[in-house]
mmCIF file of C-alpha atoms in Angstrom:
data_model
loop_
_atom_site.group_PDB
_atom_site.id
_atom_site.type_symbol
_atom_site.label_atom_id
_atom_site.label_comp_id
_atom_site.label_asym_id
_atom_site.label_seq_id
_atom_site.Cartn_x
_atom_site.Cartn_y
_atom_site.Cartn_z
ATOM 1 C CA UNK A 1047 -190.316 83.372 -14.211
ATOM 2 C CA UNK A 1048 -187.931 86.346 -14.236
ATOM 3 C CA UNK A 1049 -188.090 88.924 -17.026
ATOM 4 C CA UNK A 1050 -184.319 88.583 -17.502
ATOM 5 C CA UNK A 1051 -184.631 84.840 -18.146
ATOM 6 C CA UNK A 1052 -187.479 85.412 -20.601
ATOM 7 C CA UNK A 1053 -185.425 88.096 -22.320
ATOM 8 C CA UNK A 1054 -182.455 85.766 -22.867
ATOM 9 C CA UNK A 1055 -184.155 82.371 -23.395
ATOM 10 C CA UNK A 1056 -187.378 80.980 -24.820
ATOM 11 C CA UNK A 1057 -188.518 78.275 -22.391
ATOM 12 C CA UNK A 1058 -190.576 75.446 -23.903
ATOM 13 C CA UNK A 1059 -191.314 71.801 -23.078
ATOM 14 C CA UNK A 1060 -190.812 70.194 -19.681
ATOM 15 C CA UNK A 1061 -188.080 67.539 -19.586
ATOM 16 C CA UNK A 1062 -188.393 66.289 -16.021
ATOM 17 C CA UNK A 1063 -189.634 67.034 -12.546
ATOM 18 C CA UNK A 1064 -188.082 66.500 -9.106
ATOM 19 C CA UNK A 1065 -188.670 67.237 -5.426
ATOM 20 C CA UNK A 1066 -187.711 70.874 -5.702
ATOM 21 C CA UNK A 1067 -188.556 71.961 -9.225
ATOM 22 C CA UNK A 1068 -188.748 71.362 -12.941
ATOM 23 C CA UNK A 1069 -186.247 70.953 -15.793
ATOM 24 C CA UNK A 1070 -187.386 72.408 -19.124
ATOM 25 C CA UNK A 1071 -185.925 72.835 -22.584
ATOM 26 C CA UNK A 1072 -184.989 76.369 -23.579
ATOM 27 C CA UNK A 1073 -183.428 78.156 -26.552
ATOM 28 C CA UNK A 1074 -181.042 81.126 -26.359
ATOM 29 C CA UNK A 1075 -182.559 84.134 -28.086
ATOM 30 C CA UNK A 1076 -179.244 85.447 -29.411
ATOM 31 C CA UNK A 1077 -177.721 82.195 -30.729
ATOM 32 C CA UNK A 1078 -180.632 79.782 -31.175
ATOM 33 C CA UNK A 1079 -178.676 77.181 -29.178
ATOM 34 C CA UNK A 1080 -180.663 74.710 -27.072
ATOM 35 C CA UNK A 1081 -180.136 74.332 -23.319
ATOM 36 C CA UNK A 1082 -181.992 73.042 -20.273
ATOM 37 C CA UNK A 1083 -183.217 75.305 -17.500
ATOM 38 C CA UNK A 1084 -183.534 73.868 -14.001
ATOM 39 C CA UNK A 1085 -185.937 75.781 -11.766
ATOM 40 C CA UNK A 1086 -185.840 75.322 -8.000
ATOM 41 C CA UNK A 1087 -188.684 76.493 -5.764
ATOM 42 C CA UNK A 1088 -187.019 78.323 -2.882
ATOM 43 C CA UNK A 1089 -190.183 78.120 -0.771
ATOM 44 C CA UNK A 1090 -190.250 74.308 -0.934
ATOM 45 C CA UNK A 1091 -186.530 74.146 -0.206
ATOM 46 C CA UNK A 1092 -186.692 76.480 2.794
ATOM 47 C CA UNK A 1093 -189.693 74.604 4.217
ATOM 48 C CA UNK A 1094 -187.841 71.286 4.040
ATOM 49 C CA UNK A 1095 -184.595 69.963 5.442
ATOM 50 C CA UNK A 1096 -181.952 72.643 6.032
ATOM 51 C CA UNK A 1097 -179.264 70.375 4.529
ATOM 52 C CA UNK A 1098 -181.334 70.085 1.340
ATOM 53 C CA UNK A 1099 -181.653 73.863 1.213
ATOM 54 C CA UNK A 1100 -177.945 74.399 1.726
ATOM 55 C CA UNK A 1101 -176.922 71.806 -0.905
ATOM 56 C CA UNK A 1102 -179.377 72.903 -3.574
ATOM 57 C CA UNK A 1103 -178.635 76.584 -3.190
ATOM 58 C CA UNK A 1104 -174.869 75.966 -3.461
ATOM 59 C CA UNK A 1105 -175.208 73.826 -6.617
ATOM 60 C CA UNK A 1106 -174.933 76.830 -8.991
ATOM 61 C CA UNK A 1107 -171.836 78.042 -7.124
ATOM 62 C CA UNK A 1108 -170.202 74.614 -7.389
ATOM 63 C CA UNK A 1109 -171.023 74.236 -11.086
ATOM 64 C CA UNK A 1110 -169.584 77.692 -11.788
ATOM 65 C CA UNK A 1111 -166.369 76.612 -10.056
ATOM 66 C CA UNK A 1112 -166.165 73.374 -12.079
ATOM 67 C CA UNK A 1113 -167.112 74.846 -15.479
ATOM 68 C CA UNK A 1114 -166.120 74.408 -18.170
ATOM 69 C CA UNK A 1115 -165.211 70.729 -18.303
ATOM 70 C CA UNK A 1116 -166.074 68.370 -21.175
ATOM 71 C CA UNK A 1117 -167.551 65.731 -18.852
ATOM 72 C CA UNK A 1118 -169.372 67.889 -16.295
ATOM 73 C CA UNK A 1119 -172.676 69.647 -16.844
ATOM 74 C CA UNK A 1120 -171.874 73.297 -17.535
ATOM 75 C CA UNK A 1121 -173.900 76.095 -15.982
ATOM 76 C CA UNK A 1122 -174.362 78.899 -18.516
ATOM 77 C CA UNK A 1123 -176.469 81.379 -16.537
ATOM 78 C CA UNK A 1124 -178.264 81.755 -13.197
ATOM 79 C CA UNK A 1125 -181.376 83.838 -12.550
ATOM 80 C CA UNK A 1126 -183.407 84.415 -9.427
ATOM 81 C CA UNK A 1127 -186.734 85.948 -8.480
ATOM 82 C CA UNK A 1128 -188.704 86.079 -5.261
ATOM 83 C CA UNK A 1129 -189.814 82.436 -5.371
ATOM 84 C CA UNK A 1130 -187.470 80.540 -7.683
ATOM 85 C CA UNK A 1131 -183.844 79.988 -8.638
ATOM 86 C CA UNK A 1132 -183.207 79.223 -12.341
ATOM 87 C CA UNK A 1133 -180.075 77.546 -13.651
ATOM 88 C CA UNK A 1134 -179.408 77.280 -17.402
ATOM 89 C CA UNK A 1135 -177.320 74.158 -18.032
ATOM 90 C CA UNK A 1136 -176.253 71.841 -20.878
ATOM 91 C CA UNK A 1137 -179.091 70.076 -22.640
ATOM 92 C CA UNK A 1138 -178.578 66.331 -22.275
ATOM 93 C CA UNK A 1139 -180.432 63.598 -24.116
ATOM 94 C CA UNK A 1140 -183.368 61.867 -22.500
ATOM 95 C CA UNK A 1141 -181.288 58.763 -21.717
ATOM 96 C CA UNK A 1142 -178.807 58.481 -18.860
ATOM 97 C CA UNK A 1143 -176.375 55.674 -18.026
ATOM 98 C CA UNK A 1144 -179.096 53.855 -16.088
ATOM 99 C CA UNK A 1145 -181.187 53.634 -19.266
ATOM 100 C CA UNK A 1146 -178.195 52.293 -21.177
ATOM 101 C CA UNK A 1147 -177.200 49.559 -18.722
ATOM 102 C CA UNK A 1148 -180.560 48.464 -17.311
ATOM 103 C CA UNK A 1149 -181.072 45.704 -19.868
ATOM 104 C CA UNK A 1150 -177.539 44.739 -20.933
ATOM 105 C CA UNK A 1151 -173.987 44.107 -19.799
ATOM 106 C CA UNK A 1152 -171.550 46.688 -21.194
ATOM 107 C CA UNK A 1153 -168.541 45.256 -23.110
ATOM 108 C CA UNK A 1154 -165.205 46.093 -21.475
ATOM 109 C CA UNK A 1155 -163.916 48.480 -24.166
ATOM 110 C CA UNK A 1156 -167.134 50.522 -23.985
ATOM 111 C CA UNK A 1157 -167.099 50.396 -20.168
ATOM 112 C CA UNK A 1158 -163.488 51.648 -20.185
ATOM 113 C CA UNK A 1159 -164.388 54.574 -22.442
ATOM 114 C CA UNK A 1160 -167.305 55.563 -20.201
ATOM 115 C CA UNK A 1161 -165.319 55.083 -16.987
ATOM 116 C CA UNK A 1162 -162.411 57.159 -18.289
ATOM 117 C CA UNK A 1163 -164.785 60.060 -19.028
ATOM 118 C CA UNK A 1164 -166.460 59.713 -15.626
ATOM 119 C CA UNK A 1165 -163.174 59.564 -13.709
ATOM 120 C CA UNK A 1166 -161.799 62.572 -15.609
ATOM 121 C CA UNK A 1167 -164.834 64.462 -14.310
ATOM 122 C CA UNK A 1168 -164.372 63.127 -10.764
ATOM 123 C CA UNK A 1169 -160.632 63.924 -10.757
ATOM 124 C CA UNK A 1170 -161.414 67.489 -11.893
ATOM 125 C CA UNK A 1171 -163.930 67.858 -9.041
ATOM 126 C CA UNK A 1172 -161.459 66.570 -6.471
ATOM 127 C CA UNK A 1173 -158.631 68.831 -7.717
ATOM 128 C CA UNK A 1174 -160.919 71.817 -7.126
ATOM 129 C CA UNK A 1175 -162.048 70.609 -3.702
ATOM 130 C CA UNK A 1176 -165.507 69.333 -4.652
ATOM 131 C CA UNK A 1177 -166.967 65.948 -3.670
ATOM 132 C CA UNK A 1178 -170.049 64.930 -5.695
ATOM 133 C CA UNK A 1179 -171.378 62.439 -3.084
ATOM 134 C CA UNK A 1180 -174.122 60.934 -5.262
ATOM 135 C CA UNK A 1181 -172.467 59.270 -8.259
ATOM 136 C CA UNK A 1182 -174.840 56.720 -9.780
ATOM 137 C CA UNK A 1183 -176.009 55.826 -13.315
ATOM 138 C CA UNK A 1184 -179.017 58.169 -13.071
ATOM 139 C CA UNK A 1185 -176.666 61.154 -12.617
ATOM 140 C CA UNK A 1186 -174.387 60.182 -15.518
ATOM 141 C CA UNK A 1187 -175.878 61.924 -18.542
ATOM 142 C CA UNK A 1188 -175.095 62.257 -22.253
ATOM 143 C CA UNK A 1189 -175.182 65.399 -24.364
ATOM 144 C CA UNK A 1190 -176.409 65.757 -27.936
ATOM 145 C CA UNK A 1191 -173.014 64.526 -29.202
ATOM 146 C CA UNK A 1192 -173.103 61.451 -26.927
ATOM 147 C CA UNK A 1193 -170.391 62.791 -24.605
ATOM 148 C CA UNK A 1194 -170.713 61.700 -20.977
ATOM 149 C CA UNK A 1195 -171.637 64.479 -18.528
ATOM 150 C CA UNK A 1196 -171.628 64.097 -14.751
ATOM 151 C CA UNK A 1197 -174.684 65.967 -13.488
ATOM 152 C CA UNK A 1198 -176.862 66.714 -10.456
ATOM 153 C CA UNK A 1199 -174.525 68.330 -7.934
ATOM 154 C CA UNK A 1200 -177.351 68.822 -5.430
ATOM 155 C CA UNK A 1201 -175.541 66.699 -2.808
ATOM 156 C CA UNK A 1202 -172.049 68.013 -3.573
ATOM 157 C CA UNK A 1203 -169.877 69.669 -0.968
ATOM 158 C CA UNK A 1204 -166.793 71.866 -1.143
ATOM 159 C CA UNK A 1205 -163.917 70.765 1.087
ATOM 160 C CA UNK A 1206 -160.402 72.069 1.704
ATOM 161 C CA UNK A 1207 -157.439 69.725 1.398
ATOM 162 C CA UNK A 1208 -157.152 67.509 4.448
ATOM 163 C CA UNK A 1209 -160.686 68.288 5.645
ATOM 164 C CA UNK A 1210 -163.402 65.701 6.182
ATOM 165 C CA UNK A 1211 -167.150 65.669 5.546
ATOM 166 C CA UNK A 1212 -170.065 64.346 7.572
ATOM 167 C CA UNK A 1213 -173.698 63.503 6.868
ATOM 168 C CA UNK A 1214 -175.389 60.485 5.314
ATOM 169 C CA UNK A 1215 -176.060 61.333 1.672
ATOM 170 C CA UNK A 1216 -176.096 59.199 -1.453
ATOM 171 C CA UNK A 1217 -178.063 56.279 -2.880
ATOM 172 C CA UNK A 1218 -178.278 52.817 -1.229
ATOM 173 C CA UNK A 1219 -176.457 50.634 -3.785
ATOM 174 C CA UNK A 1220 -173.771 53.237 -4.496
ATOM 175 C CA UNK A 1221 -173.013 54.880 -1.133
ATOM 176 C CA UNK A 1222 -169.613 54.205 0.448
ATOM 177 C CA UNK A 1223 -169.469 52.248 3.741
ATOM 178 C CA UNK A 1224 -167.745 55.058 5.660
ATOM 179 C CA UNK A 1225 -170.714 57.337 4.871
ATOM 180 C CA UNK A 1226 -173.136 54.793 6.343
ATOM 181 C CA UNK A 1227 -170.897 54.294 9.383
ATOM 182 C CA UNK A 1228 -171.756 57.844 10.425
ATOM 183 C CA UNK A 1229 -168.258 59.193 10.908
ATOM 184 C CA UNK A 1230 -166.050 61.561 8.940
ATOM 185 C CA UNK A 1231 -165.134 60.792 5.347
ATOM 186 C CA UNK A 1232 -163.299 62.333 2.395
ATOM 187 C CA UNK A 1233 -163.696 62.677 -1.372
ATOM 188 C CA UNK A 1234 -162.804 59.009 -1.971
ATOM 189 C CA UNK A 1235 -166.490 58.213 -1.397
ATOM 190 C CA UNK A 1236 -166.858 59.210 -5.073
ATOM 191 C CA UNK A 1237 -164.303 56.597 -6.127
ATOM 192 C CA UNK A 1238 -166.275 53.912 -4.277
ATOM 193 C CA UNK A 1239 -169.518 54.976 -5.986
ATOM 194 C CA UNK A 1240 -167.814 55.024 -9.393
ATOM 195 C CA UNK A 1241 -166.473 51.536 -8.653
ATOM 196 C CA UNK A 1242 -170.025 50.321 -8.052
ATOM 197 C CA UNK A 1243 -171.036 51.893 -11.391
ATOM 198 C CA UNK A 1244 -168.215 49.999 -13.130
ATOM 199 C CA UNK A 1245 -169.201 46.721 -11.432
ATOM 200 C CA UNK A 1246 -172.809 47.189 -12.591
ATOM 201 C CA UNK A 1247 -171.700 47.917 -16.164
ATOM 202 C CA UNK A 1248 -169.570 44.767 -16.333
ATOM 203 C CA UNK A 1249 -171.924 42.358 -14.544
ATOM 204 C CA UNK A 1250 -175.465 43.716 -14.851
ATOM 205 C CA UNK A 1251 -176.048 43.862 -11.066
ATOM 206 C CA UNK A 1252 -174.596 45.735 -8.049
ATOM 207 C CA UNK A 1253 -171.840 44.232 -5.877
ATOM 208 C CA UNK A 1254 -173.764 44.765 -2.621
ATOM 209 C CA UNK A 1255 -177.511 44.194 -2.561
ATOM 210 C CA UNK A 1256 -180.501 43.173 -0.481
ATOM 211 C CA UNK A 1257 -184.284 43.106 -0.470
ATOM 212 C CA UNK A 1258 -184.606 46.380 1.477
ATOM 213 C CA UNK A 1259 -182.591 49.538 2.075
ATOM 214 C CA UNK A 1260 -181.506 48.175 5.463
ATOM 215 C CA UNK A 1261 -180.241 44.925 3.917
ATOM 216 C CA UNK A 1262 -178.419 46.856 1.177
ATOM 217 C CA UNK A 1263 -176.747 49.090 3.788
ATOM 218 C CA UNK A 1264 -175.694 46.033 5.800
ATOM 219 C CA UNK A 1265 -174.173 44.460 2.672
ATOM 220 C CA UNK A 1266 -172.309 47.697 1.840
ATOM 221 C CA UNK A 1267 -170.944 47.917 5.391
ATOM 222 C CA UNK A 1268 -169.699 44.323 5.167
ATOM 223 C CA UNK A 1269 -168.090 45.172 1.821
ATOM 224 C CA UNK A 1270 -167.617 41.541 0.867
ATOM 225 C CA UNK A 1271 -166.611 42.002 -2.776
ATOM 226 C CA UNK A 1272 -167.158 38.945 -4.969
ATOM 227 C CA UNK A 1273 -166.957 38.190 -8.678
ATOM 228 C CA UNK A 1274 -169.507 35.432 -9.435
ATOM 229 C CA UNK A 1275 -168.166 33.273 -12.267
ATOM 230 C CA UNK A 1276 -171.460 33.311 -14.189
ATOM 231 C CA UNK A 1277 -171.167 37.091 -14.592
ATOM 232 C CA UNK A 1278 -167.401 37.665 -14.545
ATOM 233 C CA UNK A 1279 -166.125 34.687 -16.530
ATOM 234 C CA UNK A 1280 -165.343 36.901 -19.523
ATOM 235 C CA UNK A 1281 -164.150 39.924 -17.555
ATOM 236 C CA UNK A 1282 -160.404 40.607 -17.583
ATOM 237 C CA UNK A 1283 -158.127 40.215 -14.579
ATOM 238 C CA UNK A 1284 -157.175 43.883 -14.943
ATOM 239 C CA UNK A 1285 -160.801 45.004 -14.615
ATOM 240 C CA UNK A 1286 -161.245 42.952 -11.441
ATOM 241 C CA UNK A 1287 -158.011 44.368 -10.029
ATOM 242 C CA UNK A 1288 -159.252 47.908 -10.615
ATOM 243 C CA UNK A 1289 -162.583 47.095 -8.979
ATOM 244 C CA UNK A 1290 -160.801 45.758 -5.882
ATOM 245 C CA UNK A 1291 -158.816 48.997 -5.634
ATOM 246 C CA UNK A 1292 -161.876 51.219 -6.086
ATOM 247 C CA UNK A 1293 -164.078 49.172 -3.751
ATOM 248 C CA UNK A 1294 -161.582 48.866 -0.897
ATOM 249 C CA UNK A 1295 -163.235 49.316 2.506
ATOM 250 C CA UNK A 1296 -159.881 50.603 3.768
ATOM 251 C CA UNK A 1297 -160.014 54.211 2.580
ATOM 252 C CA UNK A 1298 -156.240 54.635 2.933
ATOM 253 C CA UNK A 1299 -155.766 51.823 0.398
ATOM 254 C CA UNK A 1300 -158.599 52.858 -1.898
ATOM 255 C CA UNK A 1301 -157.412 54.477 -5.108
ATOM 256 C CA UNK A 1302 -157.803 58.201 -5.670
ATOM 257 C CA UNK A 1303 -159.508 59.358 -8.876
ATOM 258 C CA UNK A 1304 -156.085 60.143 -10.402
ATOM 259 C CA UNK A 1305 -154.795 56.649 -9.543
ATOM 260 C CA UNK A 1306 -157.849 55.095 -11.176
ATOM 261 C CA UNK A 1307 -157.097 56.946 -14.420
ATOM 262 C CA UNK A 1308 -153.517 55.615 -14.393
ATOM 263 C CA UNK A 1309 -154.589 51.973 -14.010
ATOM 264 C CA UNK A 1310 -153.424 49.749 -16.924
ATOM 265 C CA UNK A 1311 -156.969 48.423 -17.506
ATOM 266 C CA UNK A 1312 -157.785 51.499 -19.556
ATOM 267 C CA UNK A 1313 -154.931 50.754 -21.979
ATOM 268 C CA UNK A 1314 -155.739 47.041 -22.120
ATOM 269 C CA UNK A 1315 -159.425 47.667 -22.778
ATOM 270 C CA UNK A 1316 -158.544 50.388 -25.295
ATOM 271 C CA UNK A 1317 -156.300 48.007 -27.216
ATOM 272 C CA UNK A 1318 -159.137 45.483 -27.214
ATOM 273 C CA UNK A 1319 -161.406 48.122 -28.750
ATOM 274 C CA UNK A 1320 -158.812 48.956 -31.402
ATOM 275 C CA UNK A 1321 -158.280 45.329 -32.410
ATOM 276 C CA UNK A 1322 -161.819 44.068 -31.873
#
């Protein structure tokens, strides 16, 4: 651990561990404020896939570009030594959206509040030329004040307006069909993934599924969107309309993040919250 990091922060308990490093709690020496520090082992990264190395080493750069935003994990400092890269970021609670939806269906007003926060984050990314490429409940975090924070930009990519991306990245249930098809794609892959998140919140299960990764991918590529009555009987017509527009296989017809935020469902669900 670098002397500069130890000078500025007191690092304590481990919060989590991944393929490339560890996330630990830390406290700023000057303010006493709590943060998380994400350490990434550069030796493990460089020995692995070159795409992994490129993505993980650009994550601090991307987070600096996006910060500050109320619904995106903020990077507060970056340190580096011979073996490791350290990134001091917002401290989020131990629960993520996956923990919150795994055992219950989310009521529409609550789902609208969460989706508005998520899409504000996604729209901010897209305005600055960043595609997240791995939106899923596990990467949707909550800070100490219960504000939603989009995190883990390890698969993110910076793109100029009108440019396309390549490469199969993402998570089986949430990845967009054009990613799996192996061709070029744009930032609307994030809207698809967010649409899957919304579907899961409202129904309790993903729209495209199978017993193996291959079967899930086949279902995603077919993109046959259905609303089973047993799960969607109480879901509003407006919510289903928004889902159809977010989960359109035709990318040219799929909503942008900004269009999602302008959809009337947010007002309808908000009014339901106010009167409920």
